[in-house]
CSV table of C-alpha atoms in Angstrom, one decimal:
chain,number,residue,atom,x,y,z
A,1,UNK,CA,0.0,-0.1,0.1
A,2,UNK,CA,1.3,3.7,-0.4
A,3,UNK,CA,1.9,6.0,2.4
A,4,UNK,CA,-1.1,7.6,1.7
A,5,UNK,CA,-3.8,4.8,1.9
A,6,UNK,CA,-6.1,4.6,5.0
A,7,UNK,CA,-8.9,2.6,6.4
A,8,UNK,CA,-11.8,3.2,8.4
A,9,UNK,CA,-13.3,1.1,10.9
A,10,UNK,CA,-17.1,1.6,12.2
A,11,UNK,CA,-18.0,1.2,15.6
A,12,UNK,CA,-21.2,2.3,17.2
A,13,UNK,CA,-19.4,4.6,19.7
A,14,UNK,CA,-17.1,6.1,16.8
A,15,UNK,CA,-14.5,5.3,14.4
A,16,UNK,CA,-11.1,4.5,13.8
A,17,UNK,CA,-9.0,5.8,11.1
A,18,UNK,CA,-6.4,3.6,10.0
A,19,UNK,CA,-3.4,5.1,8.1
A,20,UNK,CA,-0.7,3.3,6.4
A,21,UNK,CA,3.0,4.2,6.7
A,22,UNK,CA,5.7,3.2,4.0
A,23,UNK,CA,7.5,1.5,6.6
A,24,UNK,CA,4.5,-1.0,7.3
A,25,UNK,CA,3.4,0.3,10.4
A,26,UNK,CA,-0.1,1.7,10.9
A,27,UNK,CA,-1.2,5.1,12.7
A,28,UNK,CA,-4.6,4.7,14.1
A,29,UNK,CA,-6.8,7.5,15.6
A,30,UNK,CA,-9.6,7.3,17.8
A,31,UNK,CA,-12.9,9.4,17.1
A,32,UNK,CA,-15.6,8.7,19.8
A,33,UNK,CA,-19.3,10.0,18.3
A,34,UNK,CA,-19.8,11.5,22.2
A,35,UNK,CA,-17.1,13.5,23.4
A,36,UNK,CA,-17.8,12.8,26.9
A,37,UNK,CA,-16.8,9.3,26.3
A,38,UNK,CA,-13.7,8.1,28.0
A,39,UNK,CA,-10.9,7.3,25.7
A,40,UNK,CA,-8.1,5.9,27.4
A,41,UNK,CA,-5.5,6.7,24.3
A,42,UNK,CA,-6.7,8.6,21.4
A,43,UNK,CA,-3.8,7.6,19.3
A,44,UNK,CA,-1.2,4.9,18.7
A,45,UNK,CA,1.2,3.2,16.0
A,46,UNK,CA,1.1,-0.3,15.4
A,47,UNK,CA,2.4,-3.2,13.3
A,48,UNK,CA,-0.7,-5.3,14.2
A,49,UNK,CA,-2.7,-6.2,10.6
A,50,UNK,CA,-6.1,-4.6,10.1
A,51,UNK,CA,-8.2,-7.9,11.1
A,52,UNK,CA,-6.4,-8.1,14.6
A,53,UNK,CA,-7.0,-4.4,15.2
A,54,UNK,CA,-11.0,-5.4,14.1
A,55,UNK,CA,-11.1,-7.9,16.7
A,56,UNK,CA,-9.3,-5.6,19.6
A,57,UNK,CA,-12.0,-2.9,18.4
A,58,UNK,CA,-14.9,-5.3,18.5
A,59,UNK,CA,-14.1,-6.5,22.2
A,60,UNK,CA,-12.5,-3.4,23.7
A,61,UNK,CA,-14.5,-1.1,22.3
A,62,UNK,CA,-13.6,2.8,21.0
A,63,UNK,CA,-12.5,3.7,24.8
A,64,UNK,CA,-9.9,0.9,25.0
A,65,UNK,CA,-8.5,-0.4,21.7
A,66,UNK,CA,-5.4,1.9,21.5
A,67,UNK,CA,-4.6,1.4,24.7
A,68,UNK,CA,-4.8,-2.8,24.1
A,69,UNK,CA,-2.6,-2.3,21.2
A,70,UNK,CA,-0.2,-0.1,23.1
A,71,UNK,CA,-0.1,-2.2,26.4
A,72,UNK,CA,1.4,-5.0,24.3
A,73,UNK,CA,3.7,-3.1,21.4
A,74,UNK,CA,5.2,-0.4,23.5
A,75,UNK,CA,8.1,-0.9,25.4
A,76,UNK,CA,7.5,1.6,28.3
A,77,UNK,CA,4.1,0.2,29.0
A,78,UNK,CA,2.9,-3.1,30.5
A,79,UNK,CA,6.5,-4.7,29.5
A,80,UNK,CA,8.6,-2.5,32.1
A,81,UNK,CA,6.4,-3.5,34.5
A,82,UNK,CA,6.5,-7.2,33.7
A,83,UNK,CA,10.4,-7.2,33.5
A,84,UNK,CA,11.0,-5.4,37.0
A,85,UNK,CA,8.4,-7.6,38.6
A,86,UNK,CA,9.9,-11.0,37.1
A,87,UNK,CA,13.8,-9.9,37.4
A,88,UNK,CA,13.4,-8.0,40.9
A,89,UNK,CA,12.9,-11.4,42.1
A,90,UNK,CA,14.3,-14.1,40.0
A,91,UNK,CA,17.2,-14.9,37.8
A,92,UNK,CA,16.6,-15.2,34.0
A,93,UNK,CA,18.5,-18.4,34.3
A,94,UNK,CA,15.6,-19.6,36.9
A,95,UNK,CA,13.0,-19.3,33.8
A,96,UNK,CA,14.9,-21.3,31.0
A,97,UNK,CA,13.1,-24.4,30.4
A,98,UNK,CA,10.1,-23.9,33.2
A,99,UNK,CA,6.6,-23.9,32.8
A,100,UNK,CA,4.6,-20.7,33.5
A,101,UNK,CA,1.2,-19.9,33.9
A,102,UNK,CA,-0.3,-16.8,33.0
A,103,UNK,CA,-3.3,-16.4,35.2
A,104,UNK,CA,-6.0,-14.0,34.2
A,105,UNK,CA,-4.0,-13.4,31.1
A,106,UNK,CA,-7.0,-11.5,29.3
A,107,UNK,CA,-6.2,-10.5,25.9
A,108,UNK,CA,-2.9,-11.8,26.0
A,109,UNK,CA,-0.8,-9.0,26.1
A,110,UNK,CA,1.2,-10.0,29.3
A,111,UNK,CA,1.7,-13.8,27.7
A,112,UNK,CA,3.2,-12.1,24.6
A,113,UNK,CA,5.4,-9.7,26.2
A,114,UNK,CA,6.7,-12.6,28.6
A,115,UNK,CA,6.9,-15.0,25.7
A,116,UNK,CA,9.0,-12.7,24.1
A,117,UNK,CA,11.1,-11.9,27.1
A,118,UNK,CA,11.7,-15.2,28.5
A,119,UNK,CA,11.5,-17.3,24.8
A,120,UNK,CA,13.2,-20.6,26.6
A,121,UNK,CA,10.3,-21.1,29.0
A,122,UNK,CA,6.5,-22.4,28.2
A,123,UNK,CA,4.0,-20.2,28.8
A,124,UNK,CA,0.2,-21.1,29.7
A,125,UNK,CA,-2.4,-18.2,29.5
A,126,UNK,CA,-5.5,-18.7,31.5
A,127,UNK,CA,-8.8,-16.4,31.9
A,128,UNK,CA,-12.7,-16.6,31.7
A,129,UNK,CA,-13.1,-14.0,29.2
A,130,UNK,CA,-14.0,-16.1,25.9
A,131,UNK,CA,-13.6,-12.7,23.7
A,132,UNK,CA,-10.4,-11.2,25.3
A,133,UNK,CA,-9.0,-14.8,24.8
A,134,UNK,CA,-10.1,-14.4,21.0
A,135,UNK,CA,-7.6,-11.4,20.8
A,136,UNK,CA,-5.1,-13.3,22.8
A,137,UNK,CA,-5.1,-16.3,20.4
A,138,UNK,CA,-5.4,-14.1,17.7
A,139,UNK,CA,-1.9,-12.3,18.7
A,140,UNK,CA,-0.6,-15.6,19.1
A,141,UNK,CA,-1.4,-16.3,15.4
A,142,UNK,CA,0.2,-13.0,14.7
A,143,UNK,CA,3.7,-13.7,16.6
A,144,UNK,CA,3.8,-17.4,15.3
A,145,UNK,CA,4.5,-18.6,19.2
A,146,UNK,CA,5.3,-21.9,19.4
A,147,UNK,CA,5.8,-21.5,23.2
A,148,UNK,CA,2.4,-20.1,24.0
A,149,UNK,CA,-1.2,-21.9,24.4
A,150,UNK,CA,-4.3,-20.3,25.9
A,151,UNK,CA,-7.5,-22.0,28.0
A,152,UNK,CA,-10.8,-20.8,29.2
A,153,UNK,CA,-11.4,-21.6,32.8
A,154,UNK,CA,-14.9,-22.9,33.2
A,155,UNK,CA,-16.0,-20.5,35.8
A,156,UNK,CA,-14.7,-17.5,38.2
A,157,UNK,CA,-14.1,-20.4,40.8
A,158,UNK,CA,-12.3,-23.0,38.7
A,159,UNK,CA,-9.2,-23.5,36.9
A,160,UNK,CA,-9.7,-25.4,33.5
A,161,UNK,CA,-8.8,-29.3,33.8
A,162,UNK,CA,-5.8,-30.9,32.9
A,163,UNK,CA,-3.3,-27.8,33.4
A,164,UNK,CA,-0.7,-29.7,35.2
A,165,UNK,CA,1.7,-27.9,37.7
A,166,UNK,CA,4.0,-25.2,37.2
A,167,UNK,CA,7.1,-23.8,38.3
A,168,UNK,CA,6.1,-20.1,38.2
A,169,UNK,CA,2.4,-18.5,38.1
A,170,UNK,CA,2.1,-14.8,37.2
A,171,UNK,CA,-0.8,-13.1,39.3
A,172,UNK,CA,-0.2,-9.8,37.4
A,173,UNK,CA,-3.3,-7.3,37.3
A,174,UNK,CA,-5.8,-10.0,38.7
A,175,UNK,CA,-5.7,-9.9,42.5
A,176,UNK,CA,-8.0,-6.8,42.5
A,177,UNK,CA,-10.5,-8.1,40.0
A,178,UNK,CA,-11.4,-11.4,42.1
A,179,UNK,CA,-14.6,-10.5,44.0
A,180,UNK,CA,-14.5,-11.1,47.8
A,181,UNK,CA,-15.9,-14.3,47.8
A,182,UNK,CA,-13.3,-15.7,44.9
A,183,UNK,CA,-10.3,-15.0,46.4
A,184,UNK,CA,-10.3,-17.4,49.1
A,185,UNK,CA,-11.2,-20.0,46.5
A,186,UNK,CA,-9.0,-19.2,43.4
A,187,UNK,CA,-5.8,-18.4,45.5
A,188,UNK,CA,-5.6,-21.8,47.3
A,189,UNK,CA,-6.7,-23.1,43.9
A,190,UNK,CA,-3.3,-21.6,42.1
A,191,UNK,CA,-1.2,-22.7,45.1
A,192,UNK,CA,-2.3,-26.2,44.3
A,193,UNK,CA,-0.9,-26.2,41.0
A,194,UNK,CA,2.2,-24.2,42.0
A,195,UNK,CA,5.3,-27.0,42.4
A,196,UNK,CA,7.2,-27.0,45.5
A,197,UNK,CA,10.2,-24.7,45.2
A,198,UNK,CA,8.1,-22.8,42.7
A,199,UNK,CA,7.3,-19.0,42.6
A,200,UNK,CA,4.3,-17.0,42.4
A,201,UNK,CA,4.5,-13.3,41.3
A,202,UNK,CA,2.1,-10.7,42.3
A,203,UNK,CA,2.0,-7.4,40.4
A,204,UNK,CA,-0.1,-4.5,39.2
A,205,UNK,CA,-2.5,-4.6,42.1
A,206,UNK,CA,-3.4,-1.5,44.1
A,207,UNK,CA,-2.8,-1.5,47.7
A,208,UNK,CA,-6.2,-1.6,49.5
A,209,UNK,CA,-5.5,1.3,51.3
A,210,UNK,CA,-3.5,3.4,49.0
A,211,UNK,CA,-5.0,7.3,49.6
A,212,UNK,CA,-5.6,7.7,46.2
A,213,UNK,CA,-7.5,5.4,43.8
A,214,UNK,CA,-6.0,5.2,40.4
A,215,UNK,CA,-6.7,1.9,39.2
A,216,UNK,CA,-10.5,2.3,38.8
A,217,UNK,CA,-11.7,5.8,39.3
A,218,UNK,CA,-8.5,7.3,37.9
A,219,UNK,CA,-7.3,9.2,41.0
A,220,UNK,CA,-10.3,9.9,43.5
A,221,UNK,CA,-8.7,10.5,47.0
A,222,UNK,CA,-9.5,8.6,50.2
A,223,UNK,CA,-12.1,6.7,49.1
A,224,UNK,CA,-10.5,3.5,50.1
A,225,UNK,CA,-11.2,4.4,53.5
A,226,UNK,CA,-14.8,4.9,53.1
A,227,UNK,CA,-17.9,2.5,53.3
A,228,UNK,CA,-19.0,0.9,50.0
A,229,UNK,CA,-22.2,2.8,49.6
A,230,UNK,CA,-20.7,6.1,49.9
A,231,UNK,CA,-17.7,5.0,47.7
A,232,UNK,CA,-20.3,4.1,44.4
A,233,UNK,CA,-22.3,7.5,45.1
A,234,UNK,CA,-18.9,9.5,44.7
A,235,UNK,CA,-17.2,7.7,41.9
A,236,UNK,CA,-20.3,7.7,39.9
A,237,UNK,CA,-20.6,11.5,40.3
A,238,UNK,CA,-16.5,12.3,40.3
A,239,UNK,CA,-15.0,9.8,37.9
A,240,UNK,CA,-15.5,10.0,34.2
A,241,UNK,CA,-14.6,6.2,33.9
A,242,UNK,CA,-17.5,5.0,36.3
A,243,UNK,CA,-20.5,4.8,34.1
A,244,UNK,CA,-24.1,6.1,35.9
A,245,UNK,CA,-25.7,2.8,36.0
A,246,UNK,CA,-22.7,1.2,37.6
A,247,UNK,CA,-23.2,-1.5,40.6
A,248,UNK,CA,-20.9,-2.0,43.4
A,249,UNK,CA,-20.1,-5.6,42.3
A,250,UNK,CA,-19.2,-4.2,38.8
A,251,UNK,CA,-16.6,-1.8,40.6
A,252,UNK,CA,-15.2,-4.7,42.8
A,253,UNK,CA,-14.7,-6.8,39.3
A,254,UNK,CA,-12.9,-3.6,37.9
A,255,UNK,CA,-10.8,-3.6,40.4
A,256,UNK,CA,-11.8,-0.6,42.8
A,257,UNK,CA,-10.7,-2.5,46.3
A,258,UNK,CA,-7.1,-3.7,45.6
A,259,UNK,CA,-5.2,-5.7,48.2
A,260,UNK,CA,-2.6,-6.4,50.4
A,261,UNK,CA,0.2,-8.9,51.1
A,262,UNK,CA,-1.0,-10.0,54.4
A,263,UNK,CA,-4.4,-10.7,52.9
A,264,UNK,CA,-2.9,-13.3,50.1
A,265,UNK,CA,-0.8,-15.1,52.9
A,266,UNK,CA,-3.9,-15.0,55.1
A,267,UNK,CA,-6.0,-16.8,52.4
A,268,UNK,CA,-3.0,-19.3,52.0
A,269,UNK,CA,-2.9,-20.2,56.0
A,270,UNK,CA,-6.9,-20.2,56.2
A,271,UNK,CA,-6.8,-23.1,53.4
A,272,UNK,CA,-4.1,-24.9,55.4
A,273,UNK,CA,-1.4,-24.0,53.0
A,274,UNK,CA,1.6,-23.3,55.6
A,275,UNK,CA,4.3,-23.5,53.3
A,276,UNK,CA,3.9,-19.9,51.5
A,277,UNK,CA,7.3,-17.7,52.2
A,278,UNK,CA,7.3,-13.8,51.1
A,279,UNK,CA,10.3,-13.5,49.2
A,280,UNK,CA,11.6,-10.3,48.8
A,281,UNK,CA,14.2,-8.7,46.3
A,282,UNK,CA,18.0,-9.1,47.5
A,283,UNK,CA,19.7,-6.8,45.1
A,284,UNK,CA,19.2,-8.3,41.7
A,285,UNK,CA,19.6,-5.9,39.0
A,286,UNK,CA,19.9,-3.2,41.6
A,287,UNK,CA,16.6,-4.0,43.7
A,288,UNK,CA,17.2,-4.5,47.2
A,289,UNK,CA,13.7,-4.5,48.7
A,290,UNK,CA,10.2,-3.8,47.6
A,291,UNK,CA,10.4,0.1,47.4
A,292,UNK,CA,13.1,-0.4,45.0
A,293,UNK,CA,10.9,-2.6,43.2
A,294,UNK,CA,8.0,-0.1,43.3
A,295,UNK,CA,10.3,2.8,42.4
A,296,UNK,CA,11.8,1.1,39.2
A,297,UNK,CA,8.4,0.0,38.1
A,298,UNK,CA,6.6,3.8,38.3
A,299,UNK,CA,9.4,5.5,37.4
A,300,UNK,CA,8.8,5.0,33.6
A,301,UNK,CA,5.7,7.5,34.5
A,302,UNK,CA,6.5,10.9,35.5
A,303,UNK,CA,7.6,12.6,38.6
A,304,UNK,CA,10.5,10.6,39.2
A,305,UNK,CA,12.3,13.2,42.2
A,306,UNK,CA,8.9,12.8,43.9
A,307,UNK,CA,8.7,9.5,43.7
A,308,UNK,CA,12.3,9.1,45.2
A,309,UNK,CA,11.1,10.9,48.1
A,310,UNK,CA,8.0,8.7,48.5
A,311,UNK,CA,10.5,5.8,48.7
A,312,UNK,CA,12.3,7.2,51.6
A,313,UNK,CA,9.2,7.8,53.1
A,314,UNK,CA,7.9,4.1,52.6
A,315,UNK,CA,11.4,3.1,54.0
A,316,UNK,CA,11.0,5.0,56.8
A,317,UNK,CA,7.6,3.9,57.7
A,318,UNK,CA,8.3,0.2,57.9
A,319,UNK,CA,11.2,1.0,59.8
A,320,UNK,CA,9.4,2.4,62.8
A,321,UNK,CA,6.1,0.4,62.3
A,322,UNK,CA,6.9,-2.7,60.4
A,323,UNK,CA,4.5,-2.1,58.0
A,324,UNK,CA,5.4,-2.5,54.3
A,325,UNK,CA,3.3,-0.1,52.0
A,326,UNK,CA,3.8,0.9,48.4
A,327,UNK,CA,0.7,2.4,46.2
A,328,UNK,CA,0.8,-0.9,44.0
A,329,UNK,CA,1.8,-4.3,45.0
A,330,UNK,CA,4.8,-6.2,43.5
A,331,UNK,CA,6.0,-9.5,45.3
A,332,UNK,CA,6.9,-12.8,45.4
A,333,UNK,CA,5.5,-16.1,47.6
A,334,UNK,CA,7.6,-19.2,47.3
A,335,UNK,CA,6.4,-22.7,47.9
A,336,UNK,CA,8.7,-24.2,50.4
A,337,UNK,CA,10.5,-27.3,48.5
A,338,UNK,CA,9.6,-30.5,50.2
A,339,UNK,CA,11.7,-32.1,52.5
A,340,UNK,CA,13.3,-35.5,51.8
A,341,UNK,CA,12.9,-38.3,54.0
């Protein structure tokens, strides 16, 4: 195609203008019919073929089509987070030849990135959302990845049958989306398929008690300390991301309440698992503690000087209170190896 060629994709909420470039890339511009409709990313450049862009548009809609594309393709987005989450706790050599579960893989952006970063490992992506898995499978075909497969969970309280065991489980941007009744069911089930000596990595989950709720509402202050009915009213009134008919359960599913390390470990202990050991960063890649890890993950955004001061404040808080707090969680839990004899 010539550099001036373009394609328009129609959607009930707006249109996508896709302009072909001479180098084979495509510039995608989002135009919503209603200016009040929230659009996470209005413009992006991609190497995706038209049919894959169409698939993403059909599933994600006008609001998130470009966000979904850049999430996987732009190195400074999800790849940055995943690289630090993994390499802050594990050496790359620990992943070679290993079997890794990407639980809650959604549309497969995280699975694609991990499969590229750690090509010597085998990846299994699992999610309950069939349309999202359609995007994931289309991405796998686009990249022709032979070390990736996807499976659909039968329900929010089950794993697909016959998955087998894993050396590493990625629990990235998932903890917060499990409903309160689902967490004590699914976390032990995941632990049961983790091999002794294996590691479960939790990342991209907002802290339950962070002062500013960025994940779901986009920045409403102090709502993590308020009761659910009050939060629901405030979110619908003041957040452009929350639709007027939203229910509290829908906001919980969207991740509004986050989680904590203590909650995760408490769930495992309550299920009878006492072999979970919190594994802190130990200096690899210059990451000496959870505060260094949070800083490196968040440093890709803005205000690095301010975040450096926050890192010092978080360390001071732990030194005097024993409380480990970062706005977003990134931690590893190791399954103690079985004792011989």
